[in-house]
Amino acid sequence: MRLINSAGRTTLLVCLVIVTVGAACGPSSGDDPPTVDAITVQGEERYPMDTLAEARSFSSAWAVVEVKSETAGSVAGGGAQHGEGYASRSVELDVKSVVWKADSSVAIPDTINPMVTGYAVRDGNRIPMILEGAERMELGKEYLVGLIAEPEGITLASPRAVFSMTDDVVTASEEGHGRGPLADTLGGLNAEEAGQALADATPAVSDSVGSFDDRLEQYND
C-alpha cells in the first residue's frame, strides 16, 4: 500500500511484511490468541533521511509540532467487507516553532494535516501500524519534524523525519529509531540546538541544485 501525503504525492511505499509482532503482543489466556498491540512494517522512503546531511538536503524546514487531533479513514482492501484491511490516518499538527528553513521565503503554515501510518484491521479491530525505524505520531505529543514544500503545500519530508520531544529536548529513542546516525545526532538536543545543527551541516547535495528530485538523482550518481 502507498502512504500518500496531504499534498497528494507519494512519500512512502509500505510493504505488507510484518517484521515484529510478538514484541508488541499482550497477554493471552487459554486457547485464545495473544492480543496484538501494534504491527511493525517495512517501507521505502521517497528521499533518504538517515544523516544530518541528508536531512538538510531533502527538507525545506524543520519545526516543533504538536499532534492536536487525528482522523482515521474507512477500511480499504479486498477484505474490507469482512473487517479486514487497512485504515488510513491523518493528523492535525500545530506548528509551535520553526527551528530551521532552507530558504527564508518558505512559508510554514500554523497547521499541517499530513497522512501518516494508519491501522491494520483484523476482525474489525484496528491495530496501530509502526514503520520500522520511525516513530508513530500520537495524539497530544510533541515532535521535531522535517517538512517539505510541494507545489500543493507543506507536508512531512519523511515518516522517518519525526522525533519525539520532551520538555523541548529531542528524545530519539532506540525503540523508535534504532541507532541511526540522524537519531544519534539529534537525540538530547533542544529545539534551538537541533536547528543550529541543521544550519551548520554540510549538505549531501549542493543547495544550488533546485528540485528535490534533481538532488536525489545527483546524490545517487
XYZ file of N, CA and C in Angstrom:
663
model
N 0.842 -1.188 0.000
C 0.000 0.000 0.000
C 0.879 1.240 0.000
N 0.375 2.320 -0.536
C 1.160 3.552 -0.584
C 0.592 4.551 0.403
N 1.500 5.194 1.124
C 1.092 6.238 2.060
C 1.220 7.559 1.333
N 0.108 8.248 1.141
C 0.096 9.487 0.361
C 0.031 10.668 1.301
N 0.879 11.647 1.053
C 0.877 12.804 1.937
C -0.249 13.753 1.566
N -0.401 14.816 2.369
C -1.527 15.730 2.198
C -1.443 16.521 0.908
N -0.241 16.573 0.320
C -0.099 17.292 -0.939
C -0.378 16.391 -2.132
N -0.737 15.125 -1.847
C -1.106 14.234 -2.933
C 0.072 13.508 -3.544
N 1.260 13.558 -2.957
C 2.440 12.914 -3.501
C 2.805 11.710 -2.646
N 3.395 10.708 -3.287
C 3.779 9.504 -2.564
C 5.092 9.738 -1.830
N 5.108 9.574 -0.527
C 6.327 9.706 0.241
C 6.858 8.375 0.712
N 6.014 7.358 0.725
C 6.456 6.104 1.317
C 5.690 4.944 0.719
N 6.425 3.890 0.414
C 5.793 2.643 -0.004
C 5.870 1.681 1.161
N 4.724 1.363 1.764
C 4.693 0.459 2.905
C 4.450 -0.945 2.397
N 5.391 -1.846 2.677
C 5.256 -3.232 2.247
C 4.439 -3.992 3.274
N 3.621 -4.894 2.807
C 2.794 -5.684 3.713
C 3.608 -6.858 4.253
N 4.700 -6.525 4.921
C 5.554 -7.525 5.549
C 5.598 -7.219 7.031
N 5.111 -8.102 7.872
C 5.144 -7.901 9.314
C 6.520 -8.290 9.817
N 7.224 -7.341 10.398
C 8.572 -7.588 10.866
C 8.551 -8.012 12.316
N 7.771 -7.316 13.142
C 7.726 -7.621 14.565
C 6.279 -7.590 15.035
N 5.832 -8.704 15.519
C 4.509 -8.739 16.131
C 4.631 -9.191 17.567
N 5.380 -10.254 17.781
C 5.486 -10.834 19.116
C 5.911 -9.846 20.172
N 6.820 -8.944 19.836
C 7.307 -7.977 20.821
C 6.235 -6.978 21.207
N 5.170 -6.929 20.431
C 4.118 -5.954 20.712
C 2.818 -6.645 21.103
N 2.925 -7.883 21.551
C 1.725 -8.630 21.899
C 1.424 -8.548 23.378
N 0.139 -8.525 23.695
C -0.286 -8.538 25.086
C -0.527 -9.963 25.550
N -0.922 -10.145 26.781
C -1.122 -11.478 27.336
C -2.339 -12.161 26.737
N -2.325 -13.492 26.817
C -3.466 -14.254 26.354
C -3.810 -15.296 27.399
N -4.992 -15.882 27.292
C -5.388 -16.902 28.243
C -6.010 -18.070 27.501
N -5.793 -19.276 28.003
C -6.377 -20.452 27.396
C -5.925 -20.621 25.969
N -6.873 -20.936 25.087
C -6.568 -21.149 23.685
C -6.720 -19.885 22.849
N -7.028 -18.758 23.498
C -7.198 -17.504 22.763
C -5.853 -17.018 22.252
N -5.799 -16.462 21.026
C -4.544 -15.906 20.516
C -4.160 -14.669 21.311
N -2.865 -14.337 21.352
C -2.435 -13.142 22.078
C -2.996 -11.877 21.443
N -3.202 -10.868 22.270
C -3.663 -9.576 21.783
C -2.500 -8.829 21.148
N -2.661 -8.413 19.910
C -1.605 -7.683 19.212
C -1.814 -6.190 19.422
N -0.832 -5.525 20.040
C -0.948 -4.098 20.333
C -0.473 -3.225 19.183
N 0.452 -3.739 18.364
C 0.998 -2.964 17.247
C 1.639 -3.908 16.247
N 1.731 -3.454 15.015
C 2.370 -4.214 13.946
C 3.448 -3.330 13.323
N 4.636 -3.863 13.217
C 5.744 -3.143 12.593
C 5.889 -3.580 11.146
N 5.979 -2.616 10.253
C 6.088 -2.910 8.820
C 7.330 -2.248 8.250
N 7.784 -2.770 7.132
C 8.902 -2.179 6.417
C 8.390 -1.214 5.362
N 9.251 -0.299 4.942
C 8.828 0.634 3.910
C 10.006 1.324 3.259
N 9.759 1.911 2.099
C 10.762 2.635 1.349
C 10.416 4.114 1.368
N 11.439 4.948 1.508
C 11.222 6.395 1.527
C 11.431 6.992 0.142
N 10.782 8.106 -0.068
C 10.983 8.836 -1.317
C 12.367 9.472 -1.346
N 12.784 10.039 -0.216
C 14.101 10.656 -0.107
C 14.841 10.078 1.098
N 16.174 10.015 1.031
C 16.936 9.484 2.168
C 16.882 10.431 3.362
N 16.882 9.851 4.566
C 16.766 10.671 5.769
C 17.499 9.980 6.924
N 18.727 9.539 6.647
C 19.482 8.797 7.648
C 20.557 9.632 8.347
N 20.981 10.722 7.723
C 22.059 11.528 8.281
C 21.654 12.991 8.324
N 22.414 13.781 9.057
C 22.146 15.216 9.144
C 22.311 15.876 7.777
N 23.280 15.415 6.997
C 23.495 15.962 5.657
C 22.274 15.713 4.767
N 21.703 14.512 4.856
C 20.505 14.198 4.073
C 19.305 14.988 4.582
N 19.208 15.132 5.895
C 18.097 15.888 6.473
C 18.100 17.324 5.985
N 19.276 17.881 5.785
C 19.374 19.261 5.298
C 19.038 19.358 3.804
N 19.534 18.399 3.019
C 19.359 18.474 1.570
C 17.973 18.088 1.092
N 17.273 17.259 1.857
C 15.989 16.738 1.395
C 14.823 17.191 2.273
N 14.919 18.394 2.793
C 13.805 19.002 3.513
C 13.822 20.505 3.288
N 12.654 21.113 3.423
C 12.537 22.571 3.264
C 12.640 23.286 4.590
N 12.288 22.600 5.667
C 12.303 23.209 7.002
C 12.198 22.109 8.044
N 12.549 22.462 9.287
C 12.325 21.596 10.448
C 11.595 22.410 11.489
N 10.639 21.779 12.157
C 9.801 22.509 13.099
C 9.406 21.621 14.277
N 9.029 22.274 15.356
C 8.446 21.582 16.506
C 6.938 21.638 16.339
N 6.291 20.479 16.398
C 4.843 20.411 16.199
C 4.194 19.615 17.331
N 2.909 19.842 17.517
C 2.114 19.067 18.467
C 0.934 18.448 17.733
N 0.667 17.177 18.000
C -0.458 16.497 17.373
C -1.734 16.905 18.111
N -2.588 17.665 17.447
C -3.808 18.189 18.070
C -5.015 17.272 17.868
N -5.049 16.562 16.756
C -6.162 15.649 16.507
C -5.737 14.636 15.461
N -6.502 13.566 15.358
C -6.251 12.570 14.322
C -7.578 12.073 13.773
N -7.544 11.652 12.513
C -8.737 11.149 11.845
C -8.387 9.869 11.116
N -9.120 8.810 11.405
C -8.905 7.531 10.738
C -9.899 7.373 9.601
N -9.404 6.853 8.478
C -10.272 6.640 7.337
C -11.004 5.312 7.421
N -11.822 5.064 6.433
C -12.547 3.796 6.378
C -11.603 2.680 5.942
N -12.016 1.458 6.190
C -11.180 0.305 5.876
C -11.141 0.091 4.366
N -9.916 -0.073 3.832
C -9.738 -0.317 2.411
C -9.109 -1.691 2.215
N -9.283 -2.235 1.033
C -8.708 -3.540 0.739
C -9.775 -4.555 0.409
N -9.318 -5.681 -0.142
C -10.250 -6.699 -0.604
C -11.096 -7.305 0.493
N -10.604 -7.272 1.747
C -11.362 -7.875 2.831
C -12.140 -6.886 3.659
N -12.317 -5.674 3.141
C -12.967 -4.611 3.923
C -14.355 -5.017 4.415
N -15.104 -5.719 3.559
C -16.467 -6.090 3.961
C -16.484 -7.107 5.100
N -15.335 -7.736 5.336
C -15.228 -8.709 6.419
C -14.443 -8.159 7.613
N -14.226 -6.848 7.618
C -13.496 -6.236 8.726
C -12.011 -6.479 8.681
N -11.452 -6.667 7.466
C -10.020 -6.898 7.299
C -9.476 -5.886 6.299
N -8.280 -5.352 6.551
C -7.691 -4.438 5.583
C -6.827 -3.384 6.249
N -6.848 -2.190 5.663
C -6.019 -1.079 6.138
C -6.887 0.158 6.281
N -6.717 0.873 7.389
C -7.408 2.142 7.608
C -6.369 3.259 7.625
N -6.515 4.204 6.735
C -5.573 5.330 6.679
C -5.766 6.238 7.891
N -4.820 7.139 8.086
C -4.901 8.053 9.231
C -4.251 9.380 8.865
N -4.889 10.462 9.212
C -4.297 11.791 9.072
C -4.241 12.444 10.448
N -3.292 13.361 10.618
C -3.170 14.074 11.883
C -3.143 15.573 11.617
N -3.653 16.317 12.589
C -3.568 17.778 12.548
C -2.395 18.198 13.428
N -1.410 18.847 12.817
C -0.213 19.263 13.538
C -0.226 20.772 13.750
N -0.104 21.176 14.992
C 0.018 22.586 15.346
C 1.501 22.930 15.357
N 1.923 23.839 14.480
C 3.331 24.222 14.383
C 3.651 25.212 15.496
N 4.467 24.772 16.443
C 4.788 25.607 17.606
C 5.978 26.518 17.339
N 6.958 26.037 16.580
C 8.109 26.867 16.218
C 8.830 26.246 15.038
N 9.433 27.077 14.221
C 10.265 26.628 13.100
C 11.715 26.828 13.505
N 12.503 25.754 13.510
C 13.878 25.839 14.017
C 14.896 26.015 12.908
N 14.506 25.660 11.681
C 15.425 25.824 10.547
C 14.641 25.843 9.248
N 15.070 26.722 8.320
C 14.480 26.752 6.982
C 15.599 26.813 5.960
N 15.425 26.061 4.875
C 16.428 26.081 3.809
C 16.426 27.423 3.084
N 15.268 28.047 3.043
C 15.105 29.317 2.336
C 14.125 30.167 3.134
N 14.494 31.401 3.364
C 13.645 32.278 4.173
C 12.292 32.538 3.521
N 12.193 32.280 2.213
C 10.931 32.534 1.517
C 9.910 31.414 1.722
N 10.350 30.292 2.287
C 9.430 29.178 2.520
C 8.467 29.556 3.642
N 7.184 29.555 3.342
C 6.163 29.912 4.338
C 5.609 28.641 4.978
N 5.753 28.549 6.292
C 5.255 27.390 7.030
C 3.935 27.780 7.694
N 2.846 27.100 7.376
C 1.545 27.453 7.966
C 1.488 27.096 9.447
N 0.496 27.612 10.120
C 0.322 27.328 11.546
C -0.146 25.893 11.796
N -0.806 25.314 10.799
C -1.357 23.965 10.934
C -1.038 23.157 9.678
N -0.659 21.903 9.886
C -0.369 20.985 8.786
C -1.190 19.721 9.006
N -1.684 19.133 7.919
C -2.551 17.950 8.038
C -2.038 16.812 7.145
N -0.948 16.165 7.521
C -0.405 15.093 6.677
C -1.080 13.749 6.928
N -0.958 12.867 5.935
C -1.295 11.473 6.119
C -0.106 10.795 6.789
N -0.374 9.926 7.736
C 0.682 9.204 8.450
C 0.304 7.718 8.504
N 1.198 6.913 9.056
C 0.935 5.478 9.138
C -0.351 5.215 9.913
N -1.194 4.357 9.357
C -2.521 4.145 9.932
C -2.667 2.856 10.718
N -3.682 2.085 10.379
C -4.029 0.898 11.158
C -4.214 -0.316 10.259
N -3.734 -1.458 10.721
C -4.153 -2.732 10.148
C -5.472 -3.100 10.819
N -6.390 -3.650 10.066
C -7.696 -4.003 10.620
C -7.874 -5.512 10.532
N -8.120 -6.132 11.682
C -8.335 -7.574 11.759
C -9.590 -7.846 12.582
N -10.480 -8.597 12.016
C -11.739 -8.920 12.695
C -12.438 -7.662 13.190
N -12.318 -6.594 12.416
C -12.963 -5.333 12.761
C -12.220 -4.496 13.775
N -11.091 -4.997 14.284
C -10.299 -4.260 15.279
C -9.131 -3.549 14.608
N -8.913 -2.309 14.995
C -7.812 -1.524 14.432
C -6.554 -1.716 15.264
N -5.468 -2.089 14.595
C -4.178 -2.316 15.247
C -3.201 -1.284 14.713
N -2.606 -0.453 15.563
C -1.667 0.563 15.077
C -0.511 -0.057 14.293
N -0.177 0.564 13.185
C 0.972 0.144 12.395
C 2.124 1.109 12.653
N 3.327 0.572 12.780
C 4.531 1.361 13.027
C 5.532 1.056 11.933
N 6.043 2.076 11.277
C 7.063 1.889 10.255
C 8.403 1.594 10.921
N 9.062 0.546 10.472
C 10.347 0.180 11.045
C 11.324 1.360 10.931
N 11.952 1.721 12.053
C 12.901 2.823 12.059
C 12.268 4.193 12.161
N 10.965 4.252 12.473
C 10.281 5.542 12.577
C 9.408 5.558 13.822
N 8.994 6.741 14.215
C 8.096 6.887 15.360
C 6.664 7.096 14.872
N 5.727 6.512 15.557
C 4.320 6.726 15.249
C 3.858 7.988 15.962
N 3.299 8.927 15.219
C 2.834 10.177 15.806
C 1.555 9.923 16.597
N 1.547 10.366 17.854
C 0.428 10.095 18.750
C -0.197 11.395 19.246
N -1.494 11.336 19.503
C -2.271 12.495 19.924
C -1.699 13.119 21.193
N -1.529 14.447 21.177
C -1.093 15.189 22.351
C 0.405 15.281 22.530
N 1.176 14.591 21.695
C 2.629 14.590 21.853
C 3.295 15.598 20.920
N 4.496 16.022 21.320
C 5.274 16.965 20.509
C 6.408 16.242 19.795
N 6.734 16.760 18.600
C 7.767 16.143 17.770
C 8.577 17.219 17.054
N 9.840 16.895 16.798
C 10.651 17.664 15.863
C 10.516 16.958 14.522
N 10.074 17.679 13.498
C 9.793 17.045 12.211
C 10.448 17.804 11.064
N 10.830 17.039 10.043
C 11.277 17.631 8.802
C 10.083 17.873 7.896
N 10.063 19.008 7.218
C 8.955 19.385 6.342
C 9.468 19.616 4.926
N 8.588 19.421 3.985
C 8.956 19.630 2.584
C 7.885 20.475 1.905
N 8.334 21.423 1.092
C 7.416 22.295 0.370
C 7.136 21.700 -1.006
N 5.887 21.317 -1.235
C 5.428 20.825 -2.527
C 4.581 21.915 -3.181
N 4.370 21.826 -4.481
C 3.503 22.826 -5.133
C 2.126 22.925 -4.478
N 1.652 21.782 -3.911
C 0.322 21.770 -3.310
C 0.321 22.197 -1.848
N 1.508 22.330 -1.237
C 1.555 22.741 0.158
C 2.694 22.103 0.924
N 2.676 22.281 2.232
C 3.715 21.782 3.124
C 3.275 20.470 3.751
N 4.169 19.485 3.780
C 3.856 18.221 4.428
C 5.129 17.634 5.029
N 5.036 16.461 5.632
C 6.204 15.824 6.226
C 7.190 15.421 5.139
N 8.478 15.662 5.397
C 9.508 15.287 4.441
C 9.654 13.776 4.361
N 9.437 13.114 5.477
C 9.602 11.662 5.537
C 8.990 11.151 6.833
N 8.411 9.954 6.831
C 7.949 9.377 8.095
C 9.083 9.185 9.093
N 10.317 9.082 8.591
C 11.463 8.895 9.481
C 12.083 10.219 9.916
N 11.519 11.330 9.461
C 11.977 12.649 9.908
C 11.061 13.144 11.012
N 10.768 12.255 11.954
C 9.863 12.544 13.067
C 10.522 12.074 14.354
N 10.785 13.016 15.276
C 11.495 12.696 16.512
C 10.730 13.254 17.706
N 10.388 12.389 18.638
C 9.625 12.824 19.805
C 10.424 13.804 20.641
N 9.694 14.682 21.342
C 10.320 15.690 22.198
C 9.665 15.672 23.575
N 10.481 15.904 24.589
C 10.001 16.049 25.954
C 10.690 17.250 26.579
N 9.903 18.205 27.043
C 10.458 19.430 27.653
C 11.456 20.102 26.720
N 11.095 20.206 25.438
C 11.872 20.902 24.418
C 13.163 20.181 24.047
N 13.323 18.933 24.451
C 14.521 18.160 24.131
C 14.134 16.965 23.271
N 14.912 16.727 22.209
C 14.652 15.584 21.332
C 14.976 14.298 22.081
N 14.010 13.416 22.137
C 14.194 12.136 22.825
C 14.085 11.016 21.800
N 14.998 11.009 20.851
C 15.004 9.989 19.798
C 15.353 8.657 20.432
N 14.376 7.792 20.527
C 14.561 6.550 21.273
C 15.109 5.442 20.389
N 15.829 4.522 21.031
C 16.313 3.354 20.305
C 15.133 2.528 19.817
N 14.079 2.491 20.611
C 12.882 1.732 20.232
C 12.249 2.318 18.981
N 12.234 3.657 18.907
C 11.579 4.294 17.770
C 12.428 4.364 16.517
N 13.745 4.533 16.678
C 14.593 4.793 15.519
C 15.787 3.860 15.390
N 15.949 2.866 16.284
C 17.199 2.129 16.250
C 18.324 3.053 16.670
N 19.490 2.823 16.154
C 20.614 3.691 16.500
C 21.184 4.323 15.233
N 20.283 4.888 14.433
C 20.689 5.527 13.195
C 21.464 6.809 13.445
N 22.277 7.218 12.470
C 23.102 8.424 12.630
C 22.300 9.686 12.931
N 21.150 9.860 12.273
C 20.377 11.082 12.499
C 19.787 11.103 13.902
N 19.297 9.952 14.364
C 18.764 9.871 15.723
C 19.855 10.122 16.739
N 21.040 9.570 16.511
C 22.153 9.777 17.427
C 22.574 11.240 17.476
N 22.490 11.918 16.309
C 22.904 13.326 16.238
C 21.903 14.236 16.941
N 20.615 14.004 16.714
C 19.587 14.904 17.249
C 19.193 14.581 18.681
N 19.324 13.328 19.088
C 18.923 12.935 20.435
C 19.659 13.719 21.510
N 18.906 14.310 22.443
C 19.498 15.082 23.529
C 19.626 16.565 23.251
N 19.394 16.988 22.008
C 19.461 18.414 21.676
C 18.118 19.082 21.938
N 18.152 20.343 22.342
C 16.909 21.086 22.405
C 16.581 21.614 21.009
N 15.412 22.240 20.860
C 14.963 22.661 19.545
C 15.932 23.633 18.888
N 16.415 24.597 19.646
C 17.348 25.577 19.087
C 18.643 24.920 18.651
N 19.146 23.999 19.452
C 20.395 23.308 19.107
C 20.214 22.435 17.871
N 19.066 21.800 17.741
C 18.796 20.980 16.561
C 18.765 21.844 15.302
N 18.138 23.013 15.397
C 18.107 23.927 14.269
C 19.494 24.396 13.878
N 20.330 24.677 14.870
C 21.692 25.116 14.588
C 22.509 23.996 13.955
N 22.284 22.757 14.402
C 22.986 21.619 13.821
C 22.649 21.476 12.339
N 21.392 21.684 11.985
C 20.989 21.629 10.581
C 21.613 22.775 9.784
N 21.630 23.955 10.375
C 22.204 25.113 9.695
C 23.702 24.918 9.447
N 24.383 24.265 10.376
C 25.836 24.080 10.278
C 26.230 22.864 9.443
N 25.275 22.003 9.143
C 25.588 20.749 8.450
C 26.028 20.997 7.011
N 26.974 20.186 6.548
C 27.351 20.198 5.145
C 26.305 19.413 4.371
N 25.646 20.025 3.387
C 24.556 19.315 2.696
C 25.071 18.120 1.899
N 24.218 17.130 1.750
C 24.577 15.952 0.964
C 24.689 16.290 -0.514
N 23.906 17.273 -0.932
C 23.916 17.769 -2.304
C 23.905 19.288 -2.232
N 24.600 19.932 -3.159
C 24.685 21.386 -3.145
C 23.303 22.031 -3.101
N 23.167 23.070 -2.289
C 21.910 23.812 -2.195
C 21.516 24.451 -3.530
N 22.490 24.576 -4.438
C 22.207 25.207 -5.730
C 21.392 24.300 -6.647
N 21.361 23.002 -6.335
C 20.531 22.078 -7.124
C 19.085 22.285 -6.715
N 18.253 22.668 -7.681
C 16.918 23.165 -7.365
C 15.954 22.185 -6.742
N 15.420 21.256 -7.523
C 14.356 20.388 -7.027
C 14.917 19.229 -6.210
N 14.071 18.691 -5.341
C 14.495 17.551 -4.526
C 14.728 16.318 -5.390
N 13.955 16.155 -6.448
C 14.161 15.013 -7.331
C 15.501 15.129 -8.057
N 15.859 16.341 -8.472
C 17.168 16.547 -9.102
C 18.292 16.280 -8.104
N 18.076 16.679 -6.869
C 19.076 16.416 -5.828
C 19.251 14.915 -5.621
N 18.139 14.203 -5.603
C 18.194 12.758 -5.405
C 18.938 12.082 -6.558
N 18.665 12.514 -7.781
C 19.348 11.947 -8.942
C 20.845 12.177 -8.847
N 21.247 13.385 -8.486
C 22.671 13.698 -8.349
C 23.280 12.919 -7.176
N 22.531 12.800 -6.107
C 23.031 12.092 -4.913
C 23.272 10.622 -5.211
N 22.452 10.040 -6.080
C 22.580 8.615 -6.387
C 23.594 8.324 -7.486
N 24.072 9.365 -8.174
C 25.071 9.157 -9.229
C 26.411 8.722 -8.647
